[in-house]
CSV table of C-alpha atoms in Angstrom, one decimal:
chain,number,residue,atom,x,y,z
A,292,MET,CA,12.7,4.9,17.8
A,293,LEU,CA,9.9,7.3,16.7
A,294,THR,CA,10.4,11.0,17.2
A,295,GLU,CA,7.7,13.1,18.8
A,296,GLU,CA,6.8,14.4,15.4
A,297,GLN,CA,6.5,11.0,14.0
A,298,ILE,CA,4.3,9.8,16.9
A,299,GLU,CA,1.9,12.6,16.1
A,300,ARG,CA,2.1,12.1,12.3
A,301,TYR,CA,1.3,8.4,12.5
A,302,SER,CA,-0.9,8.6,15.6
A,303,ARG,CA,-4.0,7.3,13.7
A,304,HIS,CA,-1.9,4.2,12.7
A,305,ILE,CA,-0.4,3.7,16.1
A,306,ILE,CA,-3.8,3.6,17.8
A,307,LEU,CA,-4.9,0.7,15.6
A,308,LYS,CA,-4.5,-2.7,17.2
A,309,GLU,CA,-3.2,-4.2,14.0
A,310,VAL,CA,-0.5,-1.5,13.5
A,311,GLY,CA,0.9,0.1,16.7
A,312,GLY,CA,4.4,1.5,16.9
A,313,LYS,CA,5.7,-1.9,15.7
A,314,GLY,CA,3.6,-2.0,12.6
A,315,GLN,CA,4.6,1.6,11.8
A,316,GLN,CA,8.2,0.5,12.0
A,317,ARG,CA,7.4,-2.3,9.5
A,318,LEU,CA,6.1,0.3,7.1
A,319,PHE,CA,9.2,2.4,7.6
A,320,ASP,CA,11.3,-0.7,6.8
A,321,GLY,CA,9.1,-1.5,3.8
A,322,ARG,CA,10.2,-1.2,0.2
A,323,VAL,CA,7.5,-0.9,-2.5
A,324,LEU,CA,7.9,-0.3,-6.2
A,325,ILE,CA,5.1,1.3,-8.2
A,326,ILE,CA,5.3,0.7,-12.0
A,327,GLY,CA,3.4,3.5,-13.7
A,328,ALA,CA,3.0,7.1,-12.4
A,329,GLY,CA,-0.4,7.6,-14.0
A,330,GLY,CA,-4.0,7.1,-12.9
A,331,LEU,CA,-3.4,4.1,-10.7
A,332,GLY,CA,0.1,5.2,-9.6
A,333,ALA,CA,-1.2,8.6,-8.4
A,334,PRO,CA,-3.2,7.5,-5.4
A,335,ILE,CA,-0.9,4.5,-4.7
A,336,ALA,CA,2.1,6.9,-4.5
A,337,LEU,CA,0.3,9.4,-2.4
A,338,TYR,CA,-1.1,7.0,0.1
A,339,LEU,CA,2.1,4.9,0.5
A,340,ALA,CA,4.1,8.1,1.0
A,341,ALA,CA,1.5,9.4,3.5
A,342,ALA,CA,1.5,6.0,5.3
A,343,GLY,CA,5.3,6.3,5.9
A,344,VAL,CA,6.4,3.4,3.7
A,345,GLY,CA,10.2,3.9,4.0
A,346,ALA,CA,11.4,3.3,0.4
A,347,ILE,CA,9.2,3.8,-2.6
A,348,GLY,CA,10.3,3.3,-6.2
A,349,ILE,CA,8.3,4.8,-9.0
A,350,ALA,CA,8.9,3.9,-12.7
A,351,ASP,CA,7.5,5.7,-15.7
A,352,ALA,CA,9.2,7.2,-18.8
A,353,ASP,CA,6.4,9.6,-19.6
A,354,ASP,CA,6.0,13.4,-19.1
A,355,VAL,CA,2.9,15.0,-17.7
A,356,ASP,CA,0.4,15.8,-20.3
A,357,LEU,CA,-2.7,18.1,-20.1
A,358,SER,CA,-5.0,15.1,-20.8
A,359,ASN,CA,-3.6,13.2,-17.7
A,360,LEU,CA,-4.9,15.7,-15.2
A,361,GLN,CA,-8.5,14.5,-15.3
A,362,ARG,CA,-7.5,11.4,-13.3
A,363,GLN,CA,-3.8,11.4,-12.4
A,364,VAL,CA,-4.3,13.4,-9.2
A,365,ILE,CA,-0.6,13.5,-8.2
A,366,HIS,CA,0.2,15.8,-11.2
A,367,PHE,CA,-0.9,19.4,-11.2
A,368,THR,CA,-1.4,21.9,-14.0
A,369,PRO,CA,2.0,23.5,-13.6
A,370,ASP,CA,3.7,20.1,-13.9
A,371,ILE,CA,2.7,19.7,-17.6
A,372,GLY,CA,5.8,18.8,-19.5
A,373,LYS,CA,7.7,17.6,-16.5
A,374,PRO,CA,8.7,13.9,-16.1
A,375,LYS,CA,5.9,12.1,-14.3
A,376,VAL,CA,8.3,10.5,-11.9
A,377,GLU,CA,9.7,13.9,-10.9
A,378,SER,CA,6.3,15.4,-10.5
A,379,ALA,CA,5.2,12.4,-8.4
A,380,ARG,CA,8.4,12.5,-6.3
A,381,GLU,CA,7.8,16.2,-5.4
A,382,LYS,CA,4.3,15.5,-4.1
A,383,MET,CA,5.4,12.4,-2.2
A,384,GLU,CA,8.2,14.2,-0.5
A,385,ALA,CA,5.9,17.1,0.3
A,386,ILE,CA,3.3,14.9,1.8
A,387,ASN,CA,5.9,13.1,3.9
A,388,PRO,CA,9.6,14.0,4.1
A,389,ASP,CA,10.3,10.7,6.0
A,390,VAL,CA,9.9,8.8,2.8
A,391,LYS,CA,12.8,8.0,0.4
A,392,VAL,CA,11.6,8.1,-3.2
A,393,ARG,CA,13.7,6.5,-6.0
A,394,THR,CA,12.6,7.4,-9.5
A,395,TYR,CA,13.1,5.3,-12.7
A,396,LYS,CA,12.4,7.5,-15.8
A,397,GLU,CA,12.2,4.5,-18.1
A,398,TRP,CA,9.6,2.0,-19.4
A,399,VAL,CA,10.0,-1.5,-17.8
A,400,SER,CA,11.2,-4.1,-20.4
A,401,ALA,CA,12.6,-7.5,-20.4
A,402,ALA,CA,16.0,-5.9,-20.3
A,403,ASN,CA,15.6,-3.8,-17.1
A,404,ILE,CA,12.8,-5.2,-15.0
A,405,GLY,CA,14.7,-7.8,-13.2
A,406,ALA,CA,17.2,-5.3,-11.8
A,407,ILE,CA,14.5,-2.8,-10.9
A,408,ILE,CA,12.3,-5.1,-8.9
A,409,ALA,CA,15.2,-6.8,-7.1
A,410,ASP,CA,15.4,-4.0,-4.6
A,411,TYR,CA,11.7,-4.2,-3.5
A,412,ASP,CA,9.5,-6.3,-1.1
A,413,PHE,CA,6.3,-5.7,-3.0
A,414,ILE,CA,5.6,-4.5,-6.6
A,415,ILE,CA,2.5,-2.7,-7.8
A,416,ASP,CA,1.4,-2.8,-11.4
A,417,GLY,CA,-0.1,0.6,-12.3
A,418,THR,CA,0.5,0.3,-16.0
A,419,ASP,CA,-2.0,0.8,-18.9
A,420,ASN,CA,-1.0,-1.9,-21.4
A,421,PHE,CA,-1.0,-5.6,-21.7
A,422,ALA,CA,2.6,-5.9,-22.6
A,423,ALA,CA,3.7,-4.4,-19.3
A,424,LYS,CA,1.1,-6.4,-17.3
A,425,PHE,CA,2.4,-9.7,-18.7
A,426,LEU,CA,6.0,-8.6,-18.3
A,427,ILE,CA,5.4,-7.6,-14.6
A,428,ASN,CA,3.7,-10.8,-13.9
A,429,ASP,CA,6.4,-12.9,-15.4
A,430,ALA,CA,9.2,-11.0,-13.7
A,431,CYS,CA,7.5,-11.1,-10.3
A,432,VAL,CA,6.7,-14.8,-10.6
A,433,LEU,CA,10.2,-15.7,-11.7
A,434,ALA,CA,11.8,-13.5,-8.9
A,435,ARG,CA,9.2,-14.7,-6.4
A,436,LYS,CA,8.1,-11.1,-5.6
A,437,PRO,CA,4.6,-10.6,-4.4
A,438,TYR,CA,2.7,-8.0,-6.4
A,439,SER,CA,-0.6,-6.3,-7.0
A,440,HIS,CA,-2.2,-6.4,-10.5
A,441,GLY,CA,-4.6,-3.6,-11.4
A,442,GLY,CA,-6.3,-2.6,-14.6
A,443,ILE,CA,-8.9,0.0,-15.6
A,444,LEU,CA,-10.9,0.8,-18.7
A,445,GLN,CA,-13.9,3.1,-19.2
A,446,PHE,CA,-16.0,2.5,-16.0
A,447,ASP,CA,-14.6,-0.9,-15.0
A,448,GLY,CA,-11.6,-2.1,-13.1
A,449,GLN,CA,-10.0,-5.2,-11.8
A,450,THR,CA,-7.3,-6.1,-9.3
A,451,MET,CA,-5.7,-9.2,-7.7
A,452,THR,CA,-2.7,-9.9,-5.6
A,453,VAL,CA,-0.2,-12.5,-6.5
A,454,ARG,CA,2.0,-14.4,-4.1
A,455,PRO,CA,4.2,-16.4,-6.6
A,456,GLY,CA,4.3,-20.1,-5.9
A,457,GLU,CA,1.4,-19.8,-3.4
A,458,SER,CA,-1.5,-18.2,-5.3
A,459,ALA,CA,-2.8,-17.8,-8.8
A,460,CYS,CA,-0.9,-15.5,-11.1
A,461,TYR,CA,-2.1,-13.4,-14.0
A,462,ARG,CA,-1.1,-16.0,-16.5
A,463,CYS,CA,-3.0,-18.7,-14.6
A,464,ILE,CA,-6.2,-17.0,-15.8
A,465,PHE,CA,-4.9,-15.2,-18.9
A,466,PRO,CA,-2.2,-17.4,-20.4
A,467,GLU,CA,-1.5,-15.0,-23.3
A,468,PRO,CA,-2.2,-11.3,-24.1
A,469,PRO,CA,-5.5,-10.8,-26.0
A,470,PRO,CA,-5.3,-10.8,-29.8
A,471,LYS,CA,-4.3,-7.5,-31.3
A,472,ASP,CA,-7.7,-6.7,-32.7
A,473,ALA,CA,-9.2,-7.2,-29.2
A,474,ILE,CA,-7.0,-4.6,-27.5
A,475,PRO,CA,-8.8,-1.3,-27.1
A,476,THR,CA,-7.5,1.5,-29.3
A,477,CYS,CA,-6.9,5.0,-28.0
A,478,SER,CA,-10.4,6.1,-29.1
A,479,GLN,CA,-12.0,3.4,-27.1
A,480,ALA,CA,-9.8,3.8,-24.1
A,481,GLY,CA,-11.7,6.4,-22.2
A,482,VAL,CA,-11.7,6.2,-18.4
A,483,ILE,CA,-13.9,7.9,-15.9
A,484,GLY,CA,-11.5,10.0,-13.7
A,485,VAL,CA,-12.5,8.6,-10.3
A,486,LEU,CA,-11.9,5.0,-11.4
A,487,PRO,CA,-8.2,4.7,-10.8
A,488,GLY,CA,-8.8,6.3,-7.4
A,489,VAL,CA,-10.8,3.3,-6.3
A,490,LEU,CA,-8.6,0.6,-7.8
A,491,GLY,CA,-5.3,2.3,-6.9
A,492,THR,CA,-6.3,2.8,-3.4
A,493,ILE,CA,-7.2,-1.0,-3.1
A,494,GLN,CA,-3.7,-1.8,-4.5
A,495,ALA,CA,-2.0,0.5,-2.0
A,496,THR,CA,-4.0,-1.2,0.8
A,497,GLU,CA,-2.7,-4.6,-0.3
A,498,ALA,CA,0.9,-3.3,-0.2
A,499,ILE,CA,0.3,-1.9,3.3
A,500,LYS,CA,-1.3,-5.1,4.6
A,501,PHE,CA,1.5,-7.1,3.1
A,502,LEU,CA,4.1,-5.0,4.9
A,503,LEU,CA,2.2,-5.2,8.2
A,504,GLY,CA,1.5,-8.9,7.8
A,505,LYS,CA,-2.1,-8.4,8.8
A,506,GLY,CA,-5.4,-9.4,7.3
A,507,ASP,CA,-6.1,-11.4,4.1
A,508,LEU,CA,-4.5,-10.4,0.8
A,509,LEU,CA,-6.5,-10.4,-2.4
A,510,THR,CA,-5.0,-13.7,-3.5
A,511,ASN,CA,-6.8,-16.4,-5.4
A,512,ARG,CA,-9.6,-13.9,-6.1
A,513,LEU,CA,-10.1,-11.4,-8.9
A,514,LEU,CA,-11.9,-8.4,-7.7
A,515,THR,CA,-13.9,-6.5,-10.3
A,516,TYR,CA,-15.5,-3.2,-10.0
A,517,SER,CA,-18.2,-1.5,-12.1
A,518,ALA,CA,-18.5,2.2,-11.4
A,519,LEU,CA,-21.6,2.5,-13.6
A,520,ARG,CA,-23.4,-0.3,-11.7
A,521,MET,CA,-21.6,0.5,-8.5
A,522,ARG,CA,-20.9,-3.2,-7.9
A,523,PHE,CA,-17.9,-5.2,-6.8
A,524,ARG,CA,-17.6,-8.8,-7.7
A,525,GLU,CA,-15.2,-11.4,-6.6
A,526,ILE,CA,-14.2,-14.3,-8.9
A,527,PRO,CA,-12.6,-17.2,-7.1
A,528,LEU,CA,-9.3,-18.4,-8.7
A,529,LYS,CA,-6.9,-21.1,-8.2
A,530,ARG,CA,-3.4,-21.9,-9.5
A,531,ASN,CA,-3.4,-23.4,-12.9
A,532,THR,CA,-1.0,-26.4,-13.1
A,533,ALA,CA,-0.8,-25.7,-16.8
A,534,CYS,CA,0.2,-22.0,-16.3
A,535,PRO,CA,3.0,-21.2,-18.7
A,536,VAL,CA,5.0,-19.3,-16.0
A,537,CYS,CA,4.0,-20.7,-12.6
A,538,GLY,CA,2.6,-24.1,-13.5
A,539,ASP,CA,4.2,-27.6,-13.2
A,540,ASN,CA,6.0,-27.4,-16.5
A,541,PRO,CA,6.6,-23.8,-17.3
A,542,THR,CA,7.4,-22.8,-20.8
A,543,ILE,CA,8.3,-19.2,-19.8
A,544,THR,CA,11.6,-19.4,-17.8
A,545,GLU,CA,12.8,-15.9,-18.5
A,546,VAL,CA,11.2,-12.6,-19.1
A,547,ARG,CA,10.3,-11.6,-22.6
A,548,ASP,CA,8.6,-8.6,-24.2
A,549,GLU,CA,5.1,-9.2,-25.6
A,550,LEU,CA,5.5,-6.8,-28.5
A,551,ASP,CA,2.2,-7.7,-30.1
A,552,ALA,CA,0.4,-6.6,-26.9
A,553,LEU,CA,1.5,-3.0,-27.2
A,554,THR,CA,-1.2,-0.7,-28.4
A,555,VAL,CA,-0.6,1.6,-31.3
A,556,CYS,CA,-1.0,4.5,-28.9
A,557,ASP,CA,2.0,3.2,-26.9
A,558,LEU,CA,4.3,3.7,-29.9
A,559,LYS,CA,4.7,7.4,-29.6
A,560,ALA,CA,7.2,9.3,-31.7
A,561,PRO,CA,10.3,10.0,-29.6
B,619,MET,CA,8.7,-8.2,35.9
B,620,SER,CA,9.2,-4.5,36.0
B,621,THR,CA,7.0,-1.5,36.6
B,622,ILE,CA,7.2,1.5,34.3
B,623,LYS,CA,5.6,4.9,34.9
B,624,LEU,CA,4.1,7.2,32.3
B,625,ASP,CA,2.7,10.7,32.7
B,626,ILE,CA,0.1,11.7,30.2
B,627,THR,CA,-1.5,14.4,32.2
B,628,LYS,CA,-0.4,17.1,29.7
B,629,ASP,CA,-1.7,15.2,26.6
B,630,HIS,CA,-5.0,15.2,24.8
B,631,CYS,CA,-6.9,12.5,22.9
B,632,PRO,CA,-5.7,10.6,21.0
B,633,MET,CA,-2.1,11.3,22.0
B,634,THR,CA,-3.0,10.0,25.5
B,635,PHE,CA,-3.6,6.5,24.1
B,636,VAL,CA,-0.9,6.7,21.5
B,637,LYS,CA,1.7,7.3,24.1
B,638,THR,CA,0.2,4.6,26.4
B,639,LYS,CA,0.2,2.1,23.5
B,640,LEU,CA,3.8,2.9,22.5
B,641,GLN,CA,4.9,2.3,26.1
B,642,LEU,CA,3.0,-0.9,26.4
B,643,GLU,CA,4.6,-2.2,23.2
B,644,GLN,CA,8.0,-1.8,24.8
B,645,LEU,CA,7.1,-3.9,27.8
B,646,GLU,CA,7.4,-7.7,28.3
B,647,ASP,CA,4.3,-9.7,29.1
B,648,GLY,CA,3.5,-9.4,32.7
B,649,ASP,CA,5.2,-6.0,33.2
B,650,ILE,CA,3.2,-3.3,34.8
B,651,LEU,CA,2.5,0.2,33.5
B,652,GLU,CA,1.5,2.9,35.9
B,653,ILE,CA,-0.2,5.8,34.1
B,654,LEU,CA,-0.9,9.3,35.5
B,655,LEU,CA,-3.7,10.9,33.7
B,656,THR,CA,-6.4,13.5,34.2
B,657,ALA,CA,-10.1,13.1,34.9
B,658,GLY,CA,-12.6,13.3,32.1
B,659,GLU,CA,-11.9,11.9,28.7
B,660,PRO,CA,-8.4,10.4,29.4
B,661,LEU,CA,-9.6,8.6,32.5
B,662,GLU,CA,-12.7,7.3,30.8
B,663,ASN,CA,-11.1,6.3,27.5
B,664,VAL,CA,-7.5,5.2,28.1
B,665,PRO,CA,-8.3,2.2,30.3
B,666,LYS,CA,-11.2,1.2,28.1
B,667,THR,CA,-9.1,1.2,24.9
B,668,CYS,CA,-6.3,-0.7,26.7
B,669,LYS,CA,-8.9,-3.3,27.7
B,670,ASP,CA,-10.2,-3.5,24.1
B,671,GLN,CA,-6.7,-4.1,22.8
B,672,GLY,CA,-6.1,-7.0,25.2
B,673,TYR,CA,-4.4,-5.4,28.2
B,674,GLN,CA,-5.5,-5.9,31.7
B,675,VAL,CA,-6.5,-2.9,33.9
B,676,LEU,CA,-5.5,-3.8,37.4
B,677,GLU,CA,-6.4,-0.6,39.3
B,678,THR,CA,-7.7,2.9,38.9
B,679,ALA,CA,-7.1,5.3,41.8
B,680,HIS,CA,-7.4,9.0,42.6
B,681,VAL,CA,-4.1,10.7,43.2
B,682,GLU,CA,-4.8,14.4,43.8
B,683,GLY,CA,-6.9,17.2,42.3
B,684,ASN,CA,-7.9,15.9,38.8
B,685,ILE,CA,-5.0,13.5,38.5
B,686,HIS,CA,-5.7,9.8,38.6
B,687,LYS,CA,-3.5,6.7,38.4
B,688,VAL,CA,-4.3,3.7,36.1
B,689,VAL,CA,-2.4,0.5,36.5
B,690,ILE,CA,-2.2,-1.8,33.4
B,691,LYS,CA,-0.7,-5.2,33.1
B,692,LYS,CA,0.7,-6.4,29.8
């Protein structure tokens, strides 16, 4: 039962025909994991917390750095040096004390990802490297967890939602990570600060629609966004029967780390 | 089928409709909700929004002063 304060807090949700008190309850009962507390993770975490998603997990091993603040709007200048997941948790709890935040101050890997995603209904990939993106796809497909893929670089972004067993997965279109020399290096990996705001907000929208059970998810479609051209494009996709993880004869039957897909910049000194 | 009463004469937009909607969600199909509300914005908008969201407005009646009654069927 909603308290008077909650009725007021979520009044703009409750008014909506597609939400109502019942939909708000579904959000309270929802469990969403955000992998990455950076550019994409920032708006995702803030909006999901504000929306009243009851249990939100957030995973990231990094600490807040001055160079993050141009786009990672959940972290503030006094947070520099603090673990990103702690900085994010503080803002999420401040925006909405109803929400239970669980932090994972670790990188996801083949060794830990299965146990981390097991507790959640919907997973969001807010990571910045191919190794993590393929790992998250494989883990979600193998565990049959719906998830949102998102990626950004320079002025461009892309996102798609995967319902394992029902819609195309990341490996259906990209069977393997790109060759090492095609992976952007740090000096190429600029990003316009507003870009993750656009993509992350779309990813958060997908999580909310999934929990509500309303509307059409971004499945079997890759949505691309060019900030410079200010254009969205939708590329129709379908499941690939030869997909190495969700196809008819999968060759990937357990998660593995794609070590070659790590960028040099990911290998920071401890 | 039961009839439930709801007094939103002290509430303002959009809480008038928020409370109405939350009450309607608790009812079974065919149940009746009798709402007391004030003239002006609530009287104009609450029945209209109820209709937009698929509820049936059975009756609108003046009660006293600026208080009106709206009867909605789920």
